[in-house]
Structure formats: C-alpha cells, structure tokens
Tab-separated table of C-alpha atoms in Angstrom:
chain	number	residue	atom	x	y	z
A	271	UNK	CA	0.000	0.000	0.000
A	272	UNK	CA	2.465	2.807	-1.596
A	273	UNK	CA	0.003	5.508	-0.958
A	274	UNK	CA	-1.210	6.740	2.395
A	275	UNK	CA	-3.989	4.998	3.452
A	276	UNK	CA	-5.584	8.295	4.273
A	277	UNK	CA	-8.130	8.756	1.605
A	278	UNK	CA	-11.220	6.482	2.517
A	279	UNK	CA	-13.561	7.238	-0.113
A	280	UNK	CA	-16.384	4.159	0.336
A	281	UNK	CA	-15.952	3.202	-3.308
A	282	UNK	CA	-13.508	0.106	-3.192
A	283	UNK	CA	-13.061	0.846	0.051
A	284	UNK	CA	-12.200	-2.922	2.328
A	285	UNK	CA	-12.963	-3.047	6.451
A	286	UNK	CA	-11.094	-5.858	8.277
A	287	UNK	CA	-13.478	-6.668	10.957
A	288	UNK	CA	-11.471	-9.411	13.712
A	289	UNK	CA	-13.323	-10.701	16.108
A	290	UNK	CA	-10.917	-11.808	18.857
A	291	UNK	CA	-9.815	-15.365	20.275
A	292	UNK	CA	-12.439	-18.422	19.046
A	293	UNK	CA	-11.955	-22.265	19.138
A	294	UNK	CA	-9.826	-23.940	22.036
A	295	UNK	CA	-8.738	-19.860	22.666
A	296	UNK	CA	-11.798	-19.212	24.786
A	297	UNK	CA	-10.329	-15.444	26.295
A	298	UNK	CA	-11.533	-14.487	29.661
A	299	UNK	CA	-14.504	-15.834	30.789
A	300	UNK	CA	-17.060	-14.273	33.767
A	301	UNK	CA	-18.248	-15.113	36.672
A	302	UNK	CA	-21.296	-16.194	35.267
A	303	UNK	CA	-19.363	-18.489	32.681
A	304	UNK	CA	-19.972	-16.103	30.055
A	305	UNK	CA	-16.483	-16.548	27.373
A	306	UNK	CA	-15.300	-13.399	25.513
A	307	UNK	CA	-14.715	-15.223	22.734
A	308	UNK	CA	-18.768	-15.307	22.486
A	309	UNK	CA	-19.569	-11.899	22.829
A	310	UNK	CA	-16.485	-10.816	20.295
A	311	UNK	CA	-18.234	-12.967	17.029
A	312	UNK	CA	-21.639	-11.771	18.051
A	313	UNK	CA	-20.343	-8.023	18.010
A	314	UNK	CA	-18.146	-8.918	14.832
A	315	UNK	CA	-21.196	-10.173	13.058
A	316	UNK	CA	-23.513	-7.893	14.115
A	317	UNK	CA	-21.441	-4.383	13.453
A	318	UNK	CA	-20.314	-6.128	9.837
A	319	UNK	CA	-23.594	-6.528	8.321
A	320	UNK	CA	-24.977	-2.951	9.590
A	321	UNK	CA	-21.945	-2.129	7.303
A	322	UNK	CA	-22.598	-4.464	4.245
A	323	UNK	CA	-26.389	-3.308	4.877
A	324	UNK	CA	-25.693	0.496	4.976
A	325	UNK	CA	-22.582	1.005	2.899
A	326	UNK	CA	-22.797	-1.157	-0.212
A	327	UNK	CA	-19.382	0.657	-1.598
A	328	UNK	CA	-17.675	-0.818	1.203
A	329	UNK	CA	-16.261	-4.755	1.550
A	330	UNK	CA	-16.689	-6.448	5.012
A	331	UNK	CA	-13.733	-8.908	5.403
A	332	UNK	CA	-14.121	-11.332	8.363
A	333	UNK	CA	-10.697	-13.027	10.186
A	334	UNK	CA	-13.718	-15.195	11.487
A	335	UNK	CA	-17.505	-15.982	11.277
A	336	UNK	CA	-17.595	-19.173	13.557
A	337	UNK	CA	-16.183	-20.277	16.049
A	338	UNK	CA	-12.690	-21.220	14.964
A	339	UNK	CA	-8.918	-20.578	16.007
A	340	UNK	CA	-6.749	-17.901	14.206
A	341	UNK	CA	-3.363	-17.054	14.738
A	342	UNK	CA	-2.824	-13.383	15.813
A	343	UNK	CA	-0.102	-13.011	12.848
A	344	UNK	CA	-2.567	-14.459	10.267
A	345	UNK	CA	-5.517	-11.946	11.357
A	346	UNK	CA	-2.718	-9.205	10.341
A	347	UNK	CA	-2.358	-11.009	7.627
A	348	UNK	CA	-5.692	-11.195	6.038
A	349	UNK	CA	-6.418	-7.175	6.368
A	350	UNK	CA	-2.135	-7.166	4.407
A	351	UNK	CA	-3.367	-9.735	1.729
A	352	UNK	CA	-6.861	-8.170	1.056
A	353	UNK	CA	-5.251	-3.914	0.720
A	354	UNK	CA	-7.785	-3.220	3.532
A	355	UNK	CA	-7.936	0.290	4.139
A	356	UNK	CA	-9.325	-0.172	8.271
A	357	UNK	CA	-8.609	-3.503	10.234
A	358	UNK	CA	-10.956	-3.031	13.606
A	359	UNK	CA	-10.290	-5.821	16.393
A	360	UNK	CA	-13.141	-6.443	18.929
A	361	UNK	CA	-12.235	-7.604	22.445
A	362	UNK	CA	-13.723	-7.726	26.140
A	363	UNK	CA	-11.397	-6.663	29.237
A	364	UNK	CA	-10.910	-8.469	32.716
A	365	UNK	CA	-9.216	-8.261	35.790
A	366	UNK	CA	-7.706	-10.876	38.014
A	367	UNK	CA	-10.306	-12.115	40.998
A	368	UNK	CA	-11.419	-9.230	43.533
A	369	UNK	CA	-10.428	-6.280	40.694
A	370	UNK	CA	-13.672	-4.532	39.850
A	371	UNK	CA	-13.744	-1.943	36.862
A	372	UNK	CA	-16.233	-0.750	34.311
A	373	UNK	CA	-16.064	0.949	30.614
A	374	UNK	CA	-15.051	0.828	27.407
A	375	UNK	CA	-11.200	1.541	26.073
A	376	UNK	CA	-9.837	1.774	22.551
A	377	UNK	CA	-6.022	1.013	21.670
A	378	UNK	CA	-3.806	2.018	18.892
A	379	UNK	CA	-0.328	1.017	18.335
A	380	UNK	CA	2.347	2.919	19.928
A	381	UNK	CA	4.404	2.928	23.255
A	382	UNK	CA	2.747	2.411	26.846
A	383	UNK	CA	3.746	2.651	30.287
A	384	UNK	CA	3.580	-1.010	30.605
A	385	UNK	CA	6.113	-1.586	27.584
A	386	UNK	CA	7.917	1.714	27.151
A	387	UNK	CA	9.380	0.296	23.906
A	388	UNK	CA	9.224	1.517	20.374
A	389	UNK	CA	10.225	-2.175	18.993
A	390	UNK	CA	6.552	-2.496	18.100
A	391	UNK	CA	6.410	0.970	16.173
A	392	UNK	CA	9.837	-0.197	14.374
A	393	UNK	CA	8.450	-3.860	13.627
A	394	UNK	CA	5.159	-2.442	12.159
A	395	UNK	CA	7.271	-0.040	10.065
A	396	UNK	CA	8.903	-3.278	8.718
A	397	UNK	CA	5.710	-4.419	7.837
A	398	UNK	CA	4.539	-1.190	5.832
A	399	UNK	CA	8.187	-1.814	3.980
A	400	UNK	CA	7.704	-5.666	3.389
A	401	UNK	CA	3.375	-5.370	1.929
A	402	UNK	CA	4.988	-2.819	0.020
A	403	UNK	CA	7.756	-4.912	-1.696
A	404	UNK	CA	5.378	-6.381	-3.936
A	405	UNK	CA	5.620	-3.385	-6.270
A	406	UNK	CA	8.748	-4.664	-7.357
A	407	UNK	CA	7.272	-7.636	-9.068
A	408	UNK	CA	4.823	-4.934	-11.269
A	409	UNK	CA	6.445	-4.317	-14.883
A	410	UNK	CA	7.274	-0.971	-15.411
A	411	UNK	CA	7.270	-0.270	-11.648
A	412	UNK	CA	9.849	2.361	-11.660
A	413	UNK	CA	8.159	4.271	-14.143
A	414	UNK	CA	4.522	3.920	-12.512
A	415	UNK	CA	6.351	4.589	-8.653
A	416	UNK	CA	8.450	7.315	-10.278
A	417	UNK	CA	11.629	5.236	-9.115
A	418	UNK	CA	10.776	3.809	-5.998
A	419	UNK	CA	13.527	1.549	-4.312
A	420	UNK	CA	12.025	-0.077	-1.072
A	421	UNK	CA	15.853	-0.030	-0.049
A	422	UNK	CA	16.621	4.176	-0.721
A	423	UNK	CA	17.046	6.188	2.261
A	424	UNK	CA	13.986	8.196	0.427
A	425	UNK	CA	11.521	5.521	0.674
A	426	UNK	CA	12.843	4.955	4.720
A	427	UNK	CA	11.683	8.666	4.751
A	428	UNK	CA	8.028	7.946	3.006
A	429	UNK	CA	7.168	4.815	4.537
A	430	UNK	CA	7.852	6.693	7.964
A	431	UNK	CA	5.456	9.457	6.606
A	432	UNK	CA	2.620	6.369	5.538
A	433	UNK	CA	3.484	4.614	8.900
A	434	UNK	CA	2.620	8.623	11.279
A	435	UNK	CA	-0.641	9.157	8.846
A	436	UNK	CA	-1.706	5.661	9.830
A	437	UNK	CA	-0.997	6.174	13.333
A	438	UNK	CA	-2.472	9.485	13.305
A	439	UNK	CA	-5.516	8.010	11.884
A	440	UNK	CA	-5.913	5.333	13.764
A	441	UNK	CA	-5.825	7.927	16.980
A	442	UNK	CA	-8.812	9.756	15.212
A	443	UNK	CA	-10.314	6.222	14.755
A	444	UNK	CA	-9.871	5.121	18.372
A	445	UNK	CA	-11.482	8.690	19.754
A	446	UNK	CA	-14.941	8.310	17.421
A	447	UNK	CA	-14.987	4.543	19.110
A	448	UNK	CA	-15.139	5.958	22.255
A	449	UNK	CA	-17.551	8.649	21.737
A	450	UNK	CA	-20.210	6.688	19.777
A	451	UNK	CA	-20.195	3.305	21.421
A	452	UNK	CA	-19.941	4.728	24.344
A	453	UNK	CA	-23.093	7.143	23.509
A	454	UNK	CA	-25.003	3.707	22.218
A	455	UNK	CA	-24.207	1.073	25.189
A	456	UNK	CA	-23.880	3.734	28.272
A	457	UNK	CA	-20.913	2.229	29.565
A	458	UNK	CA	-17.945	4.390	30.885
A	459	UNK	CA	-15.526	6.251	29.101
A	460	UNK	CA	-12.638	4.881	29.838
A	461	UNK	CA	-10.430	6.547	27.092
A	462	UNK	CA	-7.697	5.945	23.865
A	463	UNK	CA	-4.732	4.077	24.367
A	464	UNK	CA	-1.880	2.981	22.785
A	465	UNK	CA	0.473	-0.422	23.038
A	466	UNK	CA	2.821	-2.744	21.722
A	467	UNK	CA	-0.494	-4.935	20.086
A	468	UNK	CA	0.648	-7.733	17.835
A	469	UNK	CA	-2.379	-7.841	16.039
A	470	UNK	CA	-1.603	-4.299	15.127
A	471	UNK	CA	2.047	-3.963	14.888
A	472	UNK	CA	1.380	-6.953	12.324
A	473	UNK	CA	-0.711	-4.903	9.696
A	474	UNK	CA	-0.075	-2.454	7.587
A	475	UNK	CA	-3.160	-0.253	8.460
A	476	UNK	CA	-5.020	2.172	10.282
A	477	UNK	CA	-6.707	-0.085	13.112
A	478	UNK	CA	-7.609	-0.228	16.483
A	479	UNK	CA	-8.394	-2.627	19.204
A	480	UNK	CA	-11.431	-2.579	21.324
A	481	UNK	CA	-12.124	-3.474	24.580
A	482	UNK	CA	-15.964	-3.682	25.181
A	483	UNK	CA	-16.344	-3.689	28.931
A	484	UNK	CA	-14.657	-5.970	31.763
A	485	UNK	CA	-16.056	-9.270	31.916
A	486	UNK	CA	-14.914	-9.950	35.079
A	487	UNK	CA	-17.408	-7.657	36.685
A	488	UNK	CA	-20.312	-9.100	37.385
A	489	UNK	CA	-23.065	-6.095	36.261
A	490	UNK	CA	-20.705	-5.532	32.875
A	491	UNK	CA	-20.885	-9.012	31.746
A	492	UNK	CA	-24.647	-9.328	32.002
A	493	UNK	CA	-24.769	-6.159	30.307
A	494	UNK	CA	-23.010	-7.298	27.811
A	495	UNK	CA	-24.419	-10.500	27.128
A	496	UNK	CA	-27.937	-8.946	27.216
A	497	UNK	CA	-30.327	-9.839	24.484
A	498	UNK	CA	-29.987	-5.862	22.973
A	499	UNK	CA	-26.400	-5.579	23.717
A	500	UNK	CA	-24.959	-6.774	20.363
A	501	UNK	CA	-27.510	-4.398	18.953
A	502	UNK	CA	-25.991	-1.618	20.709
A	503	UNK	CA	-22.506	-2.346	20.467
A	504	UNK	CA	-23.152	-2.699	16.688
A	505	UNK	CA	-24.618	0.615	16.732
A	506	UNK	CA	-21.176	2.090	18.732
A	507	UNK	CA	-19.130	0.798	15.907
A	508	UNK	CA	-20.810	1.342	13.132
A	509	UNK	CA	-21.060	5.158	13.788
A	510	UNK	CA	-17.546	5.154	14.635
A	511	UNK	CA	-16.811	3.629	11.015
A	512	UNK	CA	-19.492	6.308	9.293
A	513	UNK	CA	-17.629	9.175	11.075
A	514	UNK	CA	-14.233	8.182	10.012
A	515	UNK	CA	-15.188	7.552	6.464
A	516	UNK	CA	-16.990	11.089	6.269
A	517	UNK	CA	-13.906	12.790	7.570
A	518	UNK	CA	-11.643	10.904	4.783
A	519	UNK	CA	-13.945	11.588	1.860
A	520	UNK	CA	-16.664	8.712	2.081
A	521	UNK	CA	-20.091	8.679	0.653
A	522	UNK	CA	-22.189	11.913	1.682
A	523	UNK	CA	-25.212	9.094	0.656
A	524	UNK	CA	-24.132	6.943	4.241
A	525	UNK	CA	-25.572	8.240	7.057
A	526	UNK	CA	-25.598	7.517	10.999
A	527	UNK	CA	-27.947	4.751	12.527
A	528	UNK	CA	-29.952	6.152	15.586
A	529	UNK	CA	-29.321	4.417	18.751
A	530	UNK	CA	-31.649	2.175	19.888
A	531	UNK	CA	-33.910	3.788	23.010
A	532	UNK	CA	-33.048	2.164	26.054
A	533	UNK	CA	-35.997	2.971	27.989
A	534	UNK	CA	-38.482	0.854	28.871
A	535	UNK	CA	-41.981	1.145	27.077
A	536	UNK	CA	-43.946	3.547	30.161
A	537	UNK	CA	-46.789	2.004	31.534
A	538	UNK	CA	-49.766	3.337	29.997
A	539	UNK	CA	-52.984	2.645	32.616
A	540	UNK	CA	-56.032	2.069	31.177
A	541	UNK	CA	-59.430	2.888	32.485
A	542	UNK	CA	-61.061	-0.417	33.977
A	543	UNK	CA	-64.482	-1.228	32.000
A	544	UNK	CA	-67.975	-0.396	33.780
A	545	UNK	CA	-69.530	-3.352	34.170
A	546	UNK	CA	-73.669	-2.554	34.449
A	547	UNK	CA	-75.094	-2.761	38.043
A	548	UNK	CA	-77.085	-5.996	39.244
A	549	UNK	CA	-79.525	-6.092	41.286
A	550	UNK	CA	-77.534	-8.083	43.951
A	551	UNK	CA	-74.835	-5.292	44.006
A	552	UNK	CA	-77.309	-2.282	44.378
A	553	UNK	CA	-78.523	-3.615	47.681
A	554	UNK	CA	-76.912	-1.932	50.817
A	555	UNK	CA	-73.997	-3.775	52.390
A	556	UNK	CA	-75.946	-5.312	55.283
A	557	UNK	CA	-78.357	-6.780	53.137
A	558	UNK	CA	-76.004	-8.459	50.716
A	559	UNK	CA	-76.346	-12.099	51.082
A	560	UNK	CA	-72.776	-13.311	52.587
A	561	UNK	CA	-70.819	-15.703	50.295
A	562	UNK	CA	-68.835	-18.580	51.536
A	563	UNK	CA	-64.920	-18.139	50.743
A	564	UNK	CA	-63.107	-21.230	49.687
A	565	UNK	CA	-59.698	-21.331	51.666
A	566	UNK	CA	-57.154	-20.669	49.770
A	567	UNK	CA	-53.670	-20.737	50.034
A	568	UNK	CA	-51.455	-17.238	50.896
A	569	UNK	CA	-48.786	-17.234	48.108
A	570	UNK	CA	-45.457	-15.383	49.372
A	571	UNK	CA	-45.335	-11.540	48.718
A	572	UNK	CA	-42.454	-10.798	46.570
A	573	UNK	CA	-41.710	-7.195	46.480
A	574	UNK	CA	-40.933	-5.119	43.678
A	575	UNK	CA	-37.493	-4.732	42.226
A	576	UNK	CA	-35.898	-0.906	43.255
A	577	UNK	CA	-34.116	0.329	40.322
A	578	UNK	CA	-30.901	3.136	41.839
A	579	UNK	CA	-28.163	4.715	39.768
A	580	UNK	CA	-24.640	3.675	40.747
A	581	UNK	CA	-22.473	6.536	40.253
A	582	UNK	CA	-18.764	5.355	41.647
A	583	UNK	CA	-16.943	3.107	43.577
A	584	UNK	CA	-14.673	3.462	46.517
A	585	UNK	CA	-11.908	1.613	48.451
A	586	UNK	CA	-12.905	3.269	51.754
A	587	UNK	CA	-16.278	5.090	52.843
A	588	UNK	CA	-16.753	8.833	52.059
A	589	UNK	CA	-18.017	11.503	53.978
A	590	UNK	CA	-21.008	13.534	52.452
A	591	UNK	CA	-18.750	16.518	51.525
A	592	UNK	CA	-15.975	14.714	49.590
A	593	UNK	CA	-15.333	15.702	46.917
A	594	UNK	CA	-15.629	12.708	44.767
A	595	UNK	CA	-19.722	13.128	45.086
A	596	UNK	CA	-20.100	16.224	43.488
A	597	UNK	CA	-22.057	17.666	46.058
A	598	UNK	CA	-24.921	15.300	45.785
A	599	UNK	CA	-25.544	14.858	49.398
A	600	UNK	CA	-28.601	12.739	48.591
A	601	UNK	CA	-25.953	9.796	47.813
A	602	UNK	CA	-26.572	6.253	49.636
A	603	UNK	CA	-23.886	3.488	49.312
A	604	UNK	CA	-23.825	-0.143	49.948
A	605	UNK	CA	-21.106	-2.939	50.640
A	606	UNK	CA	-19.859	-5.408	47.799
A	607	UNK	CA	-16.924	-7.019	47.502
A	608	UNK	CA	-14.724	-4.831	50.212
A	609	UNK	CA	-15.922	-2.198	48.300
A	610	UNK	CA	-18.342	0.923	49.149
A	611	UNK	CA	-20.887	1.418	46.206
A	612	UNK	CA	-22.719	4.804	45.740
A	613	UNK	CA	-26.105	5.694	44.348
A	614	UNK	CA	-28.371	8.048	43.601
A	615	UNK	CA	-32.139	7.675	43.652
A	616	UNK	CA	-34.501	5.018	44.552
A	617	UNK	CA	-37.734	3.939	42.620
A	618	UNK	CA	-39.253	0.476	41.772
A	619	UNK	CA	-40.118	2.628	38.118
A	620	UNK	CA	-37.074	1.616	35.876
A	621	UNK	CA	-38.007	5.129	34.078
A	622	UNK	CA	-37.404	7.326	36.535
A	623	UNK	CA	-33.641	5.822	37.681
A	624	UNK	CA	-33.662	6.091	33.269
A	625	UNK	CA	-33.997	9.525	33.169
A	626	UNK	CA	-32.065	10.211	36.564
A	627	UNK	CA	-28.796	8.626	34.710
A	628	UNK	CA	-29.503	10.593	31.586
A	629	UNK	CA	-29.370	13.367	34.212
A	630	UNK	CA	-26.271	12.385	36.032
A	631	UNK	CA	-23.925	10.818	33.263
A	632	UNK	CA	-22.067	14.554	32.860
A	633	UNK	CA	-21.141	14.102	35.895
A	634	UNK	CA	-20.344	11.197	36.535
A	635	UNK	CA	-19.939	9.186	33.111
A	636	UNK	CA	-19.656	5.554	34.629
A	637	UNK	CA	-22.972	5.732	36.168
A	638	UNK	CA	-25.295	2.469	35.418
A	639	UNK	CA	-28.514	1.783	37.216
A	640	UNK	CA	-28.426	-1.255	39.595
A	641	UNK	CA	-31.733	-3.160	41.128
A	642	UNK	CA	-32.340	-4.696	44.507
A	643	UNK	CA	-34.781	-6.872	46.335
A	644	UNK	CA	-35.246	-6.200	49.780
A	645	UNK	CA	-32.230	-4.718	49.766
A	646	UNK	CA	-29.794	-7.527	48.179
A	647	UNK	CA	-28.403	-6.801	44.487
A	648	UNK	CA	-30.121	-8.949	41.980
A	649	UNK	CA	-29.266	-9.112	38.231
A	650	UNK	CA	-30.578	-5.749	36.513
A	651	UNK	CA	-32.010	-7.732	33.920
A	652	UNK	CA	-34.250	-9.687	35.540
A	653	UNK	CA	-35.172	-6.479	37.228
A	654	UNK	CA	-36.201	-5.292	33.857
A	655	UNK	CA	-37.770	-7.952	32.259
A	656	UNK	CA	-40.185	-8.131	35.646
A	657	UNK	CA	-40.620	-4.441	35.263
A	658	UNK	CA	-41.839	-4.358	31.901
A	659	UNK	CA	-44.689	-7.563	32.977
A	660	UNK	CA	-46.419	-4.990	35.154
C-alpha cells in the first residue's frame, strides 16, 4: 500500500473486521461463565452486516464468522493480503479475581507505560516496507512509482510518513470509538490508548483494538451478554466507522444509525371497563347475602425490584462533603466485595432511575442503574424484564 492509506472514499473501500480469540482460545470468561470469545463474534457479526447493509461501496472482510482458532499473525495477515484500508479488532477486558472496573477503552499502536518500547512501532514499520515490496514484481514499476527503491534512504523517509498518517488516523479512529459506542451502550468512558499490540504492529493499516467492557465484573458481563447488547454495540461501531469515512472523503449518501432507546416502554394505565349494576350489588352492604370463601392458600409476597443509579466506587467510605460526590448529598452506598458502592435515587419505576442517569452521566460518566430486592443486588435484567410484565 504505496500511498497513504488516508483517503477512505467508500468506493472500493475494504474493512477488516477481527473478532478476537475463538476455538480452544476461549479469552476471559465471567463469573457467570460467560467466554469473551462469544460476545467478540456476536459483536463482529452484528457491526459487519450494519456495514454491508448500509454502505454497499464498502467490503466487510471477516478473520472469522464461527467459532474457529486464528493465529494473531494471520488476522494481520488477512487485512495485508486483502489492501484493507481499516482492520478493527473487537475484544472484552478483565481483571484478576477481587479487581472490579467498568467501561469501554480503545487502543492504537504505539508505546505504553507497561512496555515503554518503540520495537513495536519499528516492527510495524517493517511491515509497511515488506506489503509494500510487492511493487517490485509490477512491470514498469519504476516508471509507474516514479523510481521507488524499497531499499533508498527516500523511501525509509516515506514509509515513515505512511506509517505517522496511519498512526495518526488510527488515533482519530480510536477517539470516534469511544464517543459513539460509548453514547449507544452507556458504559464508561474509559479513554484511547496505545500499546505494543501484535495484532496491530502486524498490519499495515489504520486499526484499532477494542475493549468492550470488563467481563470480570459481574453487572458488565450481564450487560453485555444482554439480548440488545450486540444491537448496541453494533450501533457504537458502526457510527464510529461512518464518522471516520466522512472525515476521509466517504459517501455523503451513508448516514448515521440512531441508537436504539433504552428505555423501557412507560406504563400506559387504562381505564377499567364499567360493568352494568345488578340487582344483587345495588342492595346496601348489610343486606347483601354473605358468600362462603373457599380457603385458599397465601402465596409469598415478593416485592418489587428498586431500580438506583450507581455513580462510583470506593476503596474506603466517604463523607457527604468529599469531593468525589459532586455535592450530591442525597448519595446512599452499599457494601460489595470490600468495596463501598454509591447511588443516587430510589424507585421500583425503571423510568425514573432512566432519566435520573440521563441526568447524572455529565457528571459522573460511569454511572449504570443497579436493582435490589429487599435490599440484596439482583441481576438488573431480571429487574427489567419483571418491570416491563407490570
């Protein structure tokens, strides 16, 4: 790929879409057994044909579509073989046992604090150097590359110059990731990054890796495997593709998809029918003849879920004026894990705690609503799903 792959206009355009780990390579797995590997095809699948459906100009390569084993170098080497102009890898985080942390992170290659190295910046400029070595078998190359020799100190020079645009557009990929999935799945910003990635320092590309959420917290992974989930997540990334290819020339024809509403349906109460007055029922009360009632037995009360907004977490418990609250002196907290939980708000209407987040997430951008029974956490989708019956 001699020239920079800077100009994305849709036409012939090729997305590398790699959905991470599959076969015997499970990834991390949840506390309620659910395996990232999973959750990474569904996304995959699901973001790839919103593309193929909304961007016909645009081929949708897959490193997978079931689930099956692929070598990290040969993902890298798909989105090389096929020219692709974007390679996007999909991923869930973790943390080891007791670790709890929520939101959504986007990498691009570079240097980290955890590798301080550039030998991942110098390999990948390798690669730009090697995909492009195949010009020398083209007849007439020098004439159509105006002299190019992949060995010159000049072409050192350009292929540095392709290898910063790609970076620099991968950085501009990695920040519309985080504002639209983050806008269509609620879950906290956690921020770009950049590291030593093979998958990326393998390809000759703008790219990115994706890390949905942490599947080793509890409330994250059933979020994430939630029936709508995919849905949204496919939303995020498809948005985040649209807003790239605008900005490097794409269609004007492909628009944004609207985010799927979150909120549950209100209740809407309906006026109970007037049933027409007998005779028996227009009688006063004490001359009513009595009825016999059958025994029957009491069936258990069980309360209403109460939907709250979580709006941090702490290691230690705060007073009402720290800082960290923001001045809402209305926050509760409860104990999980070793951990003090704050929320705001209290209602068994999932609608209300809705709006309330809608209110909050400026504030605080990690906020999620949790539900309890009788005061114990249960899973917020069960919460839901009982909500909507009544």
């Amino acid at each position: 790929m001699l020239c920079v792959a800077c100009v994305a206009n849709a036409k012939g355009f090729t997305l590398v879409i790699d959905a991470g780990h599959g076969g015997d390579d499970t990834g991390a797995v949840g506390p309620g057994k659910v395996r990232e590997k999973d959750l990474t095809l569904r996304y995959a699948l699901a973001f790839g044909k919103m593309v193929e459906q909304n961007c016909p100009d645009v081929k949708v390569i897959y490193t997978r579509k079931t689930d099956r084993f692929v070598e990290l170098y040969r993902r890298a080497e798909i989105a090389n073989r096929n020219k692709a102009d974007l390679f996007i890898s999909i991923h869930i985080n973790a943390l080891p046992k007791g670790k709890v942390a929520h939101g959504f992170q986007t990498y691009t290659l570079g240097t980290s604090k955890r590798t301080g190295k550039k030998t991942g910046v110098l390999e990948n400029l390798e690669v730009a150097k090697r995909e492009n070595a195949v010009i020398l078998m083209e007849k007439d190359y020098q004439q159509t590359y105006q002299g190019y020799d992949p060995n010159s100190p000049e072409s050192d020079i350009m292929f540095e110059f392709i290898q910063d645009k790609n970076m620099e557009n991968s950085v501009e990929l990695a920040k519309y990731m985080q504002k639209y999935v983050c806008q269509a799945t609620g879950r906290q910003d956690m921020g770009a990054q950049q590291d030593n990635l093979a998958v990326l320092r393998l390809s000759s590309m703008p790219g990115c890796l994706v890390e949905c959420g942490f599947i080793s917290t509890r409330d994250e992974e059933s979020f994430m495997n939630s029936k709508g989930a995919s849905e949204r997540y496919a939303h995020g990334l498809y948005n985040a593709f649209v807003a790239y290819l605008k900005h490097h020339g794409g269609s004007g024809n492909i628009s944004y998809m609207p985010v799927p509403e979150a909120e549950v349906e209100p209740v809407v109460k309906t006026e109970e029918p007037v049933q027409p007055r007998s005779e028996e029922s227009a009688l006063p009360q004490s001359e009513k003849p009595v009825q016999p009632r059958p025994e029957e037995p009491v069936a258990p009360v069980v309360s209403a879920p109460v939907f709250k907004v979580q709006i941090m977490t702490s290691s230690t418990k705060l007073k009402a004026s720290d800082a960290r609250l923001k001045g809402l002196k209305e926050a509760s907290n409860y104990k999980e894990g070793g951990l003090y939980k704050y929320t705001v708000g209290s209602s068994t209407n999932y609608n209300e705690m809705y709006r309330l987040r809608k209110d909050l997430v400026k504030r605080f951008p990690e906020a999620f609503i949790v539900a309890f029974r009788d005061g114990v956490r249960m899973d917020i989708n069960e919460a839901i799903r009982e909500f909507k019956k009544k």
